[in-house]
Amino acid sequence: MYESYWGLSSLPFQIVSDPDKYFPSSVHEEARSRISYAIRYGKGAALFTGDVGIGKTTVTNVVIKKLTDKNIDVAMILNPLLCVNDFLKEILYQMKVKSEASTKLDLIHDIRDKLVSNYHNGKTTVLIID
């Protein structure tokens, strides 16, 4: 109902984050810039925190969308509340690695092999845990 009143083509504030609905406020642009910087310059780790609903996932999705044309392999974990083995399997799944490993150590070896392969192929690997 309010879409027509405000001239909106779709509903804003949906449960699923949509990077096309991103509003580049100064705070969000600062966060996007810092995440992009950490990825571009291989800083190893970056922490992006804030209250529920402030746009962390949207900002992250905007960054990922801009990375798609680059030589970057992105894995995004949306549910970190998994047991260790399932968490490692999800990382491999997001990295598009088929693994038959079942032990924690073998899963870690498969992740390491993917990271080494990406490095030798000139690819940057980014793991985002939301």
mmCIF file of N, CA and C in Angstrom:
data_model
loop_
_atom_site.group_PDB
_atom_site.id
_atom_site.type_symbol
_atom_site.label_atom_id
_atom_site.label_comp_id
_atom_site.label_asym_id
_atom_site.label_seq_id
_atom_site.Cartn_x
_atom_site.Cartn_y
_atom_site.Cartn_z
ATOM 1 N N MET A 1 0.817 -1.186 0.000
ATOM 2 C CA MET A 1 0.000 0.000 0.000
ATOM 3 C C MET A 1 0.865 1.256 0.000
ATOM 4 N N TYR A 2 1.852 1.303 0.892
ATOM 5 C CA TYR A 2 2.649 2.521 0.967
ATOM 6 C C TYR A 2 3.670 2.620 -0.164
ATOM 7 N N GLU A 3 3.874 1.523 -0.906
ATOM 8 C CA GLU A 3 4.836 1.578 -2.011
ATOM 9 C C GLU A 3 4.415 2.631 -3.036
ATOM 10 N N SER A 4 3.144 2.638 -3.398
ATOM 11 C CA SER A 4 2.693 3.595 -4.410
ATOM 12 C C SER A 4 2.754 5.024 -3.870
ATOM 13 N N TYR A 5 2.417 5.203 -2.596
ATOM 14 C CA TYR A 5 2.449 6.540 -2.003
ATOM 15 C C TYR A 5 3.863 7.122 -2.064
ATOM 16 N N TRP A 6 4.856 6.310 -1.730
ATOM 17 C CA TRP A 6 6.244 6.775 -1.705
ATOM 18 C C TRP A 6 6.962 6.559 -3.034
ATOM 19 N N GLY A 7 6.263 5.994 -4.014
ATOM 20 C CA GLY A 7 6.871 5.778 -5.329
ATOM 21 C C GLY A 7 7.916 4.675 -5.329
ATOM 22 N N LEU A 8 7.703 3.657 -4.505
ATOM 23 C CA LEU A 8 8.657 2.550 -4.418
ATOM 24 C C LEU A 8 8.281 1.455 -5.405
ATOM 25 N N SER A 9 9.284 0.853 -6.021
ATOM 26 C CA SER A 9 9.011 -0.235 -6.961
ATOM 27 C C SER A 9 8.954 -1.590 -6.261
ATOM 28 N N SER A 10 9.467 -1.658 -5.038
ATOM 29 C CA SER A 10 9.410 -2.893 -4.255
ATOM 30 C C SER A 10 9.446 -2.533 -2.771
ATOM 31 N N LEU A 11 9.147 -3.521 -1.955
ATOM 32 C CA LEU A 11 9.113 -3.283 -0.511
ATOM 33 C C LEU A 11 10.520 -3.133 0.060
ATOM 34 N N PRO A 12 10.753 -2.102 0.849
ATOM 35 C CA PRO A 12 12.048 -1.978 1.527
ATOM 36 C C PRO A 12 12.039 -2.802 2.810
ATOM 37 N N PHE A 13 13.186 -2.946 3.427
ATOM 38 C CA PHE A 13 13.317 -3.561 4.754
ATOM 39 C C PHE A 13 12.795 -4.990 4.812
ATOM 40 N N GLN A 14 13.196 -5.788 3.841
ATOM 41 C CA GLN A 14 12.825 -7.196 3.842
ATOM 42 C C GLN A 14 13.795 -7.978 4.728
ATOM 43 N N ILE A 15 13.415 -9.192 5.071
ATOM 44 C CA ILE A 15 14.251 -10.030 5.930
ATOM 45 C C ILE A 15 15.550 -10.402 5.231
ATOM 46 N N VAL A 16 15.484 -10.662 3.924
ATOM 47 C CA VAL A 16 16.673 -11.009 3.156
ATOM 48 C C VAL A 16 17.344 -9.724 2.680
ATOM 49 N N SER A 17 18.623 -9.621 2.952
ATOM 50 C CA SER A 17 19.383 -8.432 2.579
ATOM 51 C C SER A 17 19.502 -8.310 1.061
ATOM 52 N N ASP A 18 19.247 -7.120 0.548
ATOM 53 C CA ASP A 18 19.333 -6.864 -0.887
ATOM 54 C C ASP A 18 20.324 -5.730 -1.131
ATOM 55 N N PRO A 19 21.501 -6.031 -1.715
ATOM 56 C CA PRO A 19 22.488 -4.980 -1.944
ATOM 57 C C PRO A 19 22.003 -3.887 -2.891
ATOM 58 N N ASP A 20 20.975 -4.176 -3.693
ATOM 59 C CA ASP A 20 20.438 -3.144 -4.589
ATOM 60 C C ASP A 20 19.640 -2.089 -3.827
ATOM 61 N N LYS A 21 19.289 -2.370 -2.582
ATOM 62 C CA LYS A 21 18.555 -1.412 -1.744
ATOM 63 C C LYS A 21 19.499 -0.644 -0.806
ATOM 64 N N TYR A 22 20.769 -0.781 -1.037
ATOM 65 C CA TYR A 22 21.775 -0.149 -0.181
ATOM 66 C C TYR A 22 21.686 1.371 -0.248
ATOM 67 N N PHE A 23 21.644 1.991 0.923
ATOM 68 C CA PHE A 23 21.712 3.451 1.014
ATOM 69 C C PHE A 23 23.088 3.809 1.565
ATOM 70 N N PRO A 24 23.897 4.510 0.779
ATOM 71 C CA PRO A 24 25.279 4.788 1.178
ATOM 72 C C PRO A 24 25.408 5.923 2.201
ATOM 73 N N SER A 25 24.921 5.675 3.411
ATOM 74 C CA SER A 25 25.109 6.674 4.473
ATOM 75 C C SER A 25 26.603 6.766 4.781
ATOM 76 N N SER A 26 27.015 7.796 5.456
ATOM 77 C CA SER A 26 28.444 7.962 5.758
ATOM 78 C C SER A 26 28.966 6.809 6.620
ATOM 79 N N VAL A 27 28.168 6.341 7.557
ATOM 80 C CA VAL A 27 28.584 5.235 8.427
ATOM 81 C C VAL A 27 28.715 3.943 7.625
ATOM 82 N N HIS A 28 27.743 3.672 6.760
ATOM 83 C CA HIS A 28 27.789 2.452 5.958
ATOM 84 C C HIS A 28 28.932 2.507 4.941
ATOM 85 N N GLU A 29 29.156 3.670 4.351
ATOM 86 C CA GLU A 29 30.257 3.808 3.394
ATOM 87 C C GLU A 29 31.614 3.635 4.074
ATOM 88 N N GLU A 30 31.739 4.124 5.297
ATOM 89 C CA GLU A 30 32.978 3.928 6.056
ATOM 90 C C GLU A 30 33.218 2.440 6.298
ATOM 91 N N ALA A 31 32.179 1.720 6.695
ATOM 92 C CA ALA A 31 32.298 0.276 6.926
ATOM 93 C C ALA A 31 32.648 -0.443 5.629
ATOM 94 N N ARG A 32 31.960 -0.105 4.544
ATOM 95 C CA ARG A 32 32.234 -0.730 3.252
ATOM 96 C C ARG A 32 33.669 -0.474 2.813
ATOM 97 N N SER A 33 34.119 0.748 3.010
ATOM 98 C CA SER A 33 35.477 1.120 2.639
ATOM 99 C C SER A 33 36.519 0.343 3.452
ATOM 100 N N ARG A 34 36.273 0.195 4.736
ATOM 101 C CA ARG A 34 37.221 -0.519 5.596
ATOM 102 C C ARG A 34 37.272 -2.009 5.259
ATOM 103 N N ILE A 35 36.113 -2.608 4.990
ATOM 104 C CA ILE A 35 36.095 -4.021 4.606
ATOM 105 C C ILE A 35 36.826 -4.205 3.279
ATOM 106 N N SER A 36 36.536 -3.348 2.320
ATOM 107 C CA SER A 36 37.190 -3.428 1.009
ATOM 108 C C SER A 36 38.698 -3.256 1.145
ATOM 109 N N TYR A 37 39.116 -2.347 1.996
ATOM 110 C CA TYR A 37 40.539 -2.117 2.234
ATOM 111 C C TYR A 37 41.198 -3.374 2.811
ATOM 112 N N ALA A 38 40.563 -3.982 3.805
ATOM 113 C CA ALA A 38 41.116 -5.190 4.434
ATOM 114 C C ALA A 38 41.276 -6.314 3.409
ATOM 115 N N ILE A 39 40.310 -6.431 2.500
ATOM 116 C CA ILE A 39 40.396 -7.463 1.466
ATOM 117 C C ILE A 39 41.478 -7.107 0.450
ATOM 118 N N ARG A 40 41.441 -5.891 -0.047
ATOM 119 C CA ARG A 40 42.366 -5.460 -1.098
ATOM 120 C C ARG A 40 43.821 -5.576 -0.662
ATOM 121 N N TYR A 41 44.106 -5.255 0.598
ATOM 122 C CA TYR A 41 45.486 -5.246 1.067
ATOM 123 C C TYR A 41 45.835 -6.450 1.931
ATOM 124 N N GLY A 42 45.011 -7.496 1.873
ATOM 125 C CA GLY A 42 45.319 -8.758 2.538
ATOM 126 C C GLY A 42 45.611 -8.625 4.016
ATOM 127 N N LYS A 43 44.752 -7.924 4.732
ATOM 128 C CA LYS A 43 44.981 -7.675 6.146
ATOM 129 C C LYS A 43 44.779 -8.900 7.029
ATOM 130 N N GLY A 44 44.314 -10.002 6.460
ATOM 131 C CA GLY A 44 44.204 -11.235 7.228
ATOM 132 C C GLY A 44 42.890 -11.387 7.958
ATOM 133 N N ALA A 45 42.457 -10.346 8.635
ATOM 134 C CA ALA A 45 41.188 -10.418 9.365
ATOM 135 C C ALA A 45 40.645 -9.011 9.569
ATOM 136 N N ALA A 46 39.338 -8.935 9.588
ATOM 137 C CA ALA A 46 38.663 -7.671 9.885
ATOM 138 C C ALA A 46 37.404 -8.014 10.662
ATOM 139 N N LEU A 47 37.052 -7.177 11.597
ATOM 140 C CA LEU A 47 35.861 -7.401 12.412
ATOM 141 C C LEU A 47 34.906 -6.244 12.200
ATOM 142 N N PHE A 48 33.681 -6.579 11.867
ATOM 143 C CA PHE A 48 32.636 -5.592 11.578
ATOM 144 C C PHE A 48 31.460 -5.939 12.477
ATOM 145 N N THR A 49 31.242 -5.139 13.503
ATOM 146 C CA THR A 49 30.205 -5.449 14.489
ATOM 147 C C THR A 49 29.183 -4.324 14.582
ATOM 148 N N GLY A 50 28.053 -4.644 15.179
ATOM 149 C CA GLY A 50 27.025 -3.640 15.403
ATOM 150 C C GLY A 50 25.727 -4.310 15.811
ATOM 151 N N ASP A 51 24.787 -3.502 16.233
ATOM 152 C CA ASP A 51 23.487 -4.007 16.669
ATOM 153 C C ASP A 51 22.731 -4.659 15.513
ATOM 154 N N VAL A 52 21.769 -5.478 15.859
ATOM 155 C CA VAL A 52 20.910 -6.131 14.885
ATOM 156 C C VAL A 52 20.166 -5.065 14.082
ATOM 157 N N GLY A 53 20.162 -5.233 12.764
ATOM 158 C CA GLY A 53 19.362 -4.370 11.906
ATOM 159 C C GLY A 53 20.021 -3.099 11.425
ATOM 160 N N ILE A 54 21.310 -2.897 11.722
ATOM 161 C CA ILE A 54 21.936 -1.640 11.288
ATOM 162 C C ILE A 54 22.488 -1.698 9.870
ATOM 163 N N GLY A 55 22.528 -2.911 9.278
ATOM 164 C CA GLY A 55 22.966 -3.012 7.886
ATOM 165 C C GLY A 55 24.266 -3.757 7.663
ATOM 166 N N LYS A 56 24.719 -4.531 8.639
ATOM 167 C CA LYS A 56 25.974 -5.263 8.479
ATOM 168 C C LYS A 56 25.920 -6.221 7.282
ATOM 169 N N THR A 57 24.843 -6.993 7.192
ATOM 170 C CA THR A 57 24.723 -7.961 6.105
ATOM 171 C C THR A 57 24.588 -7.240 4.770
ATOM 172 N N THR A 58 23.829 -6.166 4.729
ATOM 173 C CA THR A 58 23.674 -5.415 3.482
ATOM 174 C C THR A 58 25.006 -4.842 3.027
ATOM 175 N N VAL A 59 25.753 -4.233 3.927
ATOM 176 C CA VAL A 59 27.070 -3.682 3.580
ATOM 177 C C VAL A 59 27.978 -4.802 3.068
ATOM 178 N N THR A 60 27.968 -5.933 3.759
ATOM 179 C CA THR A 60 28.788 -7.070 3.341
ATOM 180 C C THR A 60 28.385 -7.544 1.950
ATOM 181 N N ASN A 61 27.081 -7.622 1.683
ATOM 182 C CA ASN A 61 26.617 -8.042 0.358
ATOM 183 C C ASN A 61 26.997 -7.048 -0.730
ATOM 184 N N VAL A 62 27.027 -5.765 -0.401
ATOM 185 C CA VAL A 62 27.472 -4.754 -1.368
ATOM 186 C C VAL A 62 28.944 -4.972 -1.693
ATOM 187 N N VAL A 63 29.747 -5.236 -0.683
ATOM 188 C CA VAL A 63 31.174 -5.505 -0.905
ATOM 189 C C VAL A 63 31.342 -6.741 -1.783
ATOM 190 N N ILE A 64 30.624 -7.812 -1.465
ATOM 191 C CA ILE A 64 30.725 -9.056 -2.235
ATOM 192 C C ILE A 64 30.312 -8.822 -3.685
ATOM 193 N N LYS A 65 29.235 -8.079 -3.888
ATOM 194 C CA LYS A 65 28.754 -7.806 -5.249
ATOM 195 C C LYS A 65 29.831 -7.105 -6.077
ATOM 196 N N LYS A 66 30.578 -6.212 -5.447
ATOM 197 C CA LYS A 66 31.631 -5.495 -6.164
ATOM 198 C C LYS A 66 32.874 -6.360 -6.385
ATOM 199 N N LEU A 67 32.983 -7.476 -5.644
ATOM 200 C CA LEU A 67 34.141 -8.358 -5.784
ATOM 201 C C LEU A 67 33.946 -9.406 -6.870
ATOM 202 N N THR A 68 32.743 -9.589 -7.366
ATOM 203 C CA THR A 68 32.456 -10.700 -8.265
ATOM 204 C C THR A 68 33.267 -10.672 -9.556
ATOM 205 N N ASP A 69 33.681 -9.510 -10.021
ATOM 206 C CA ASP A 69 34.439 -9.436 -11.267
ATOM 207 C C ASP A 69 35.943 -9.556 -11.039
ATOM 208 N N LYS A 70 36.338 -9.631 -9.816
ATOM 209 C CA LYS A 70 37.755 -9.678 -9.501
ATOM 210 C C LYS A 70 38.208 -11.118 -9.294
ATOM 211 N N ASN A 71 39.487 -11.300 -9.145
ATOM 212 C CA ASN A 71 40.069 -12.624 -8.946
ATOM 213 C C ASN A 71 40.014 -12.988 -7.460
ATOM 214 N N ILE A 72 38.792 -13.016 -6.939
ATOM 215 C CA ILE A 72 38.586 -13.244 -5.511
ATOM 216 C C ILE A 72 37.570 -14.369 -5.329
ATOM 217 N N ASP A 73 37.915 -15.308 -4.467
ATOM 218 C CA ASP A 73 37.034 -16.432 -4.133
ATOM 219 C C ASP A 73 36.382 -16.112 -2.794
ATOM 220 N N VAL A 74 35.053 -15.922 -2.791
ATOM 221 C CA VAL A 74 34.346 -15.510 -1.585
ATOM 222 C C VAL A 74 33.498 -16.655 -1.049
ATOM 223 N N ALA A 75 33.619 -16.904 0.248
ATOM 224 C CA ALA A 75 32.752 -17.845 0.953
ATOM 225 C C ALA A 75 32.072 -17.063 2.067
ATOM 226 N N MET A 76 30.748 -17.151 2.119
ATOM 227 C CA MET A 76 30.008 -16.427 3.154
ATOM 228 C C MET A 76 29.209 -17.414 3.986
ATOM 229 N N ILE A 77 29.476 -17.433 5.272
ATOM 230 C CA ILE A 77 28.807 -18.321 6.203
ATOM 231 C C ILE A 77 27.719 -17.514 6.914
ATOM 232 N N LEU A 78 26.476 -17.908 6.699
ATOM 233 C CA LEU A 78 25.358 -17.181 7.292
ATOM 234 C C LEU A 78 24.914 -17.762 8.626
ATOM 235 N N ASN A 79 25.347 -18.977 8.932
ATOM 236 C CA ASN A 79 24.961 -19.598 10.194
ATOM 237 C C ASN A 79 26.198 -20.152 10.884
ATOM 238 N N PRO A 80 26.856 -19.338 11.700
ATOM 239 C CA PRO A 80 28.073 -19.811 12.361
ATOM 240 C C PRO A 80 27.795 -20.713 13.567
ATOM 241 N N LEU A 81 26.534 -20.905 13.920
ATOM 242 C CA LEU A 81 26.194 -21.697 15.101
ATOM 243 C C LEU A 81 26.066 -23.176 14.751
ATOM 244 N N LEU A 82 27.096 -23.715 14.165
ATOM 245 C CA LEU A 82 27.150 -25.114 13.780
ATOM 246 C C LEU A 82 28.221 -25.805 14.616
ATOM 247 N N CYS A 83 28.144 -27.125 14.687
ATOM 248 C CA CYS A 83 29.247 -27.842 15.335
ATOM 249 C C CYS A 83 30.487 -27.642 14.465
ATOM 250 N N VAL A 84 31.640 -27.908 15.019
ATOM 251 C CA VAL A 84 32.903 -27.615 14.335
ATOM 252 C C VAL A 84 32.971 -28.295 12.968
ATOM 253 N N ASN A 85 32.682 -29.586 12.897
ATOM 254 C CA ASN A 85 32.782 -30.287 11.616
ATOM 255 C C ASN A 85 31.816 -29.717 10.576
ATOM 256 N N ASP A 86 30.577 -29.426 10.988
ATOM 257 C CA ASP A 86 29.614 -28.847 10.049
ATOM 258 C C ASP A 86 30.044 -27.459 9.598
ATOM 259 N N PHE A 87 30.635 -26.699 10.498
ATOM 260 C CA PHE A 87 31.134 -25.363 10.155
ATOM 261 C C PHE A 87 32.237 -25.477 9.099
ATOM 262 N N LEU A 88 33.175 -26.390 9.301
ATOM 263 C CA LEU A 88 34.259 -26.595 8.336
ATOM 264 C C LEU A 88 33.709 -27.104 7.001
ATOM 265 N N LYS A 89 32.723 -27.996 7.054
ATOM 266 C CA LYS A 89 32.092 -28.485 5.825
ATOM 267 C C LYS A 89 31.390 -27.352 5.081
ATOM 268 N N GLU A 90 30.767 -26.444 5.823
ATOM 269 C CA GLU A 90 30.094 -25.306 5.185
ATOM 270 C C GLU A 90 31.111 -24.380 4.514
ATOM 271 N N ILE A 91 32.253 -24.192 5.133
ATOM 272 C CA ILE A 91 33.309 -23.394 4.496
ATOM 273 C C ILE A 91 33.701 -24.035 3.171
ATOM 274 N N LEU A 92 33.934 -25.343 3.188
ATOM 275 C CA LEU A 92 34.303 -26.050 1.958
ATOM 276 C C LEU A 92 33.190 -25.947 0.912
ATOM 277 N N TYR A 93 31.946 -26.104 1.338
ATOM 278 C CA TYR A 93 30.816 -25.990 0.418
ATOM 279 C C TYR A 93 30.778 -24.602 -0.226
ATOM 280 N N GLN A 94 30.937 -23.565 0.593
ATOM 281 C CA GLN A 94 30.916 -22.197 0.071
ATOM 282 C C GLN A 94 32.093 -21.932 -0.865
ATOM 283 N N MET A 95 33.208 -22.643 -0.645
ATOM 284 C CA MET A 95 34.376 -22.503 -1.511
ATOM 285 C C MET A 95 34.293 -23.424 -2.724
ATOM 286 N N LYS A 96 33.144 -24.116 -2.847
ATOM 287 C CA LYS A 96 32.887 -25.024 -3.974
ATOM 288 C C LYS A 96 33.896 -26.160 -4.031
ATOM 289 N N VAL A 97 34.244 -26.682 -2.858
ATOM 290 C CA VAL A 97 35.155 -27.824 -2.757
ATOM 291 C C VAL A 97 34.343 -29.049 -2.357
ATOM 292 N N LYS A 98 34.406 -30.089 -3.180
ATOM 293 C CA LYS A 98 33.755 -31.351 -2.823
ATOM 294 C C LYS A 98 34.737 -32.127 -1.961
ATOM 295 N N SER A 99 34.288 -32.461 -0.773
ATOM 296 C CA SER A 99 35.163 -33.151 0.170
ATOM 297 C C SER A 99 34.455 -34.371 0.740
ATOM 298 N N GLU A 100 35.186 -35.444 0.827
ATOM 299 C CA GLU A 100 34.676 -36.667 1.446
ATOM 300 C C GLU A 100 35.191 -36.785 2.880
ATOM 301 N N ALA A 101 35.928 -35.794 3.328
ATOM 302 C CA ALA A 101 36.530 -35.832 4.666
ATOM 303 C C ALA A 101 35.448 -35.850 5.737
ATOM 304 N N SER A 102 35.744 -36.539 6.822
ATOM 305 C CA SER A 102 34.786 -36.586 7.925
ATOM 306 C C SER A 102 35.405 -36.145 9.248
ATOM 307 N N THR A 103 36.726 -36.193 9.333
ATOM 308 C CA THR A 103 37.355 -35.767 10.580
ATOM 309 C C THR A 103 37.699 -34.285 10.510
ATOM 310 N N LYS A 104 37.775 -33.683 11.651
ATOM 311 C CA LYS A 104 38.112 -32.255 11.730
ATOM 312 C C LYS A 104 39.451 -31.983 11.053
ATOM 313 N N LEU A 105 40.429 -32.817 11.321
ATOM 314 C CA LEU A 105 41.759 -32.612 10.747
ATOM 315 C C LEU A 105 41.738 -32.714 9.222
ATOM 316 N N ASP A 106 41.032 -33.700 8.691
ATOM 317 C CA ASP A 106 40.948 -33.840 7.233
ATOM 318 C C ASP A 106 40.208 -32.668 6.595
ATOM 319 N N LEU A 107 39.174 -32.170 7.260
ATOM 320 C CA LEU A 107 38.455 -30.993 6.755
ATOM 321 C C LEU A 107 39.373 -29.775 6.732
ATOM 322 N N ILE A 108 40.147 -29.607 7.786
ATOM 323 C CA ILE A 108 41.110 -28.494 7.842
ATOM 324 C C ILE A 108 42.140 -28.634 6.725
ATOM 325 N N HIS A 109 42.588 -29.857 6.459
ATOM 326 C CA HIS A 109 43.545 -30.080 5.361
ATOM 327 C C HIS A 109 42.924 -29.704 4.019
ATOM 328 N N ASP A 110 41.658 -30.052 3.820
ATOM 329 C CA ASP A 110 40.982 -29.690 2.567
ATOM 330 C C ASP A 110 40.863 -28.172 2.414
ATOM 331 N N ILE A 111 40.580 -27.483 3.497
ATOM 332 C CA ILE A 111 40.509 -26.016 3.448
ATOM 333 C C ILE A 111 41.886 -25.450 3.127
ATOM 334 N N ARG A 112 42.904 -25.974 3.799
ATOM 335 C CA ARG A 112 44.273 -25.513 3.542
ATOM 336 C C ARG A 112 44.649 -25.741 2.080
ATOM 337 N N ASP A 113 44.327 -26.915 1.538
ATOM 338 C CA ASP A 113 44.641 -27.210 0.137
ATOM 339 C C ASP A 113 43.972 -26.205 -0.798
ATOM 340 N N LYS A 114 42.739 -25.823 -0.498
ATOM 341 C CA LYS A 114 42.029 -24.834 -1.322
ATOM 342 C C LYS A 114 42.709 -23.472 -1.224
ATOM 343 N N LEU A 115 43.099 -23.089 -0.013
ATOM 344 C CA LEU A 115 43.774 -21.809 0.172
ATOM 345 C C LEU A 115 45.106 -21.767 -0.576
ATOM 346 N N VAL A 116 45.864 -22.852 -0.498
ATOM 347 C CA VAL A 116 47.152 -22.931 -1.194
ATOM 348 C C VAL A 116 46.944 -22.898 -2.704
ATOM 349 N N SER A 117 45.935 -23.641 -3.180
ATOM 350 C CA SER A 117 45.618 -23.638 -4.608
ATOM 351 C C SER A 117 45.245 -22.234 -5.084
ATOM 352 N N ASN A 118 44.392 -21.558 -4.336
ATOM 353 C CA ASN A 118 44.022 -20.187 -4.698
ATOM 354 C C ASN A 118 45.247 -19.283 -4.726
ATOM 355 N N TYR A 119 46.105 -19.419 -3.737
ATOM 356 C CA TYR A 119 47.319 -18.588 -3.670
ATOM 357 C C TYR A 119 48.178 -18.808 -4.915
ATOM 358 N N HIS A 120 48.404 -20.065 -5.276
ATOM 359 C CA HIS A 120 49.237 -20.377 -6.442
ATOM 360 C C HIS A 120 48.586 -19.931 -7.751
ATOM 361 N N ASN A 121 47.268 -19.829 -7.748
ATOM 362 C CA ASN A 121 46.554 -19.355 -8.939
ATOM 363 C C ASN A 121 46.303 -17.843 -8.916
ATOM 364 N N GLY A 122 46.913 -17.156 -7.956
ATOM 365 C CA GLY A 122 46.777 -15.701 -7.882
ATOM 366 C C GLY A 122 45.422 -15.222 -7.405
ATOM 367 N N LYS A 123 44.671 -16.075 -6.717
ATOM 368 C CA LYS A 123 43.346 -15.701 -6.229
ATOM 369 C C LYS A 123 43.414 -15.350 -4.748
ATOM 370 N N THR A 124 42.639 -14.357 -4.390
ATOM 371 C CA THR A 124 42.471 -13.999 -2.986
ATOM 372 C C THR A 124 41.257 -14.755 -2.460
ATOM 373 N N THR A 125 41.386 -15.305 -1.266
ATOM 374 C CA THR A 125 40.271 -16.014 -0.648
ATOM 375 C C THR A 125 39.712 -15.163 0.478
ATOM 376 N N VAL A 126 38.398 -14.979 0.481
ATOM 377 C CA VAL A 126 37.740 -14.182 1.510
ATOM 378 C C VAL A 126 36.686 -15.057 2.171
ATOM 379 N N LEU A 127 36.757 -15.152 3.491
ATOM 380 C CA LEU A 127 35.766 -15.877 4.262
ATOM 381 C C LEU A 127 35.025 -14.851 5.120
ATOM 382 N N ILE A 128 33.723 -14.773 4.923
ATOM 383 C CA ILE A 128 32.877 -13.853 5.679
ATOM 384 C C ILE A 128 31.969 -14.681 6.563
ATOM 385 N N ILE A 129 31.988 -14.395 7.843
ATOM 386 C CA ILE A 129 31.109 -15.075 8.787
ATOM 387 C C ILE A 129 30.119 -14.047 9.317
ATOM 388 N N ASP A 130 28.861 -14.238 8.972
ATOM 389 C CA ASP A 130 27.825 -13.267 9.331
ATOM 390 C C ASP A 130 27.018 -13.798 10.504
#
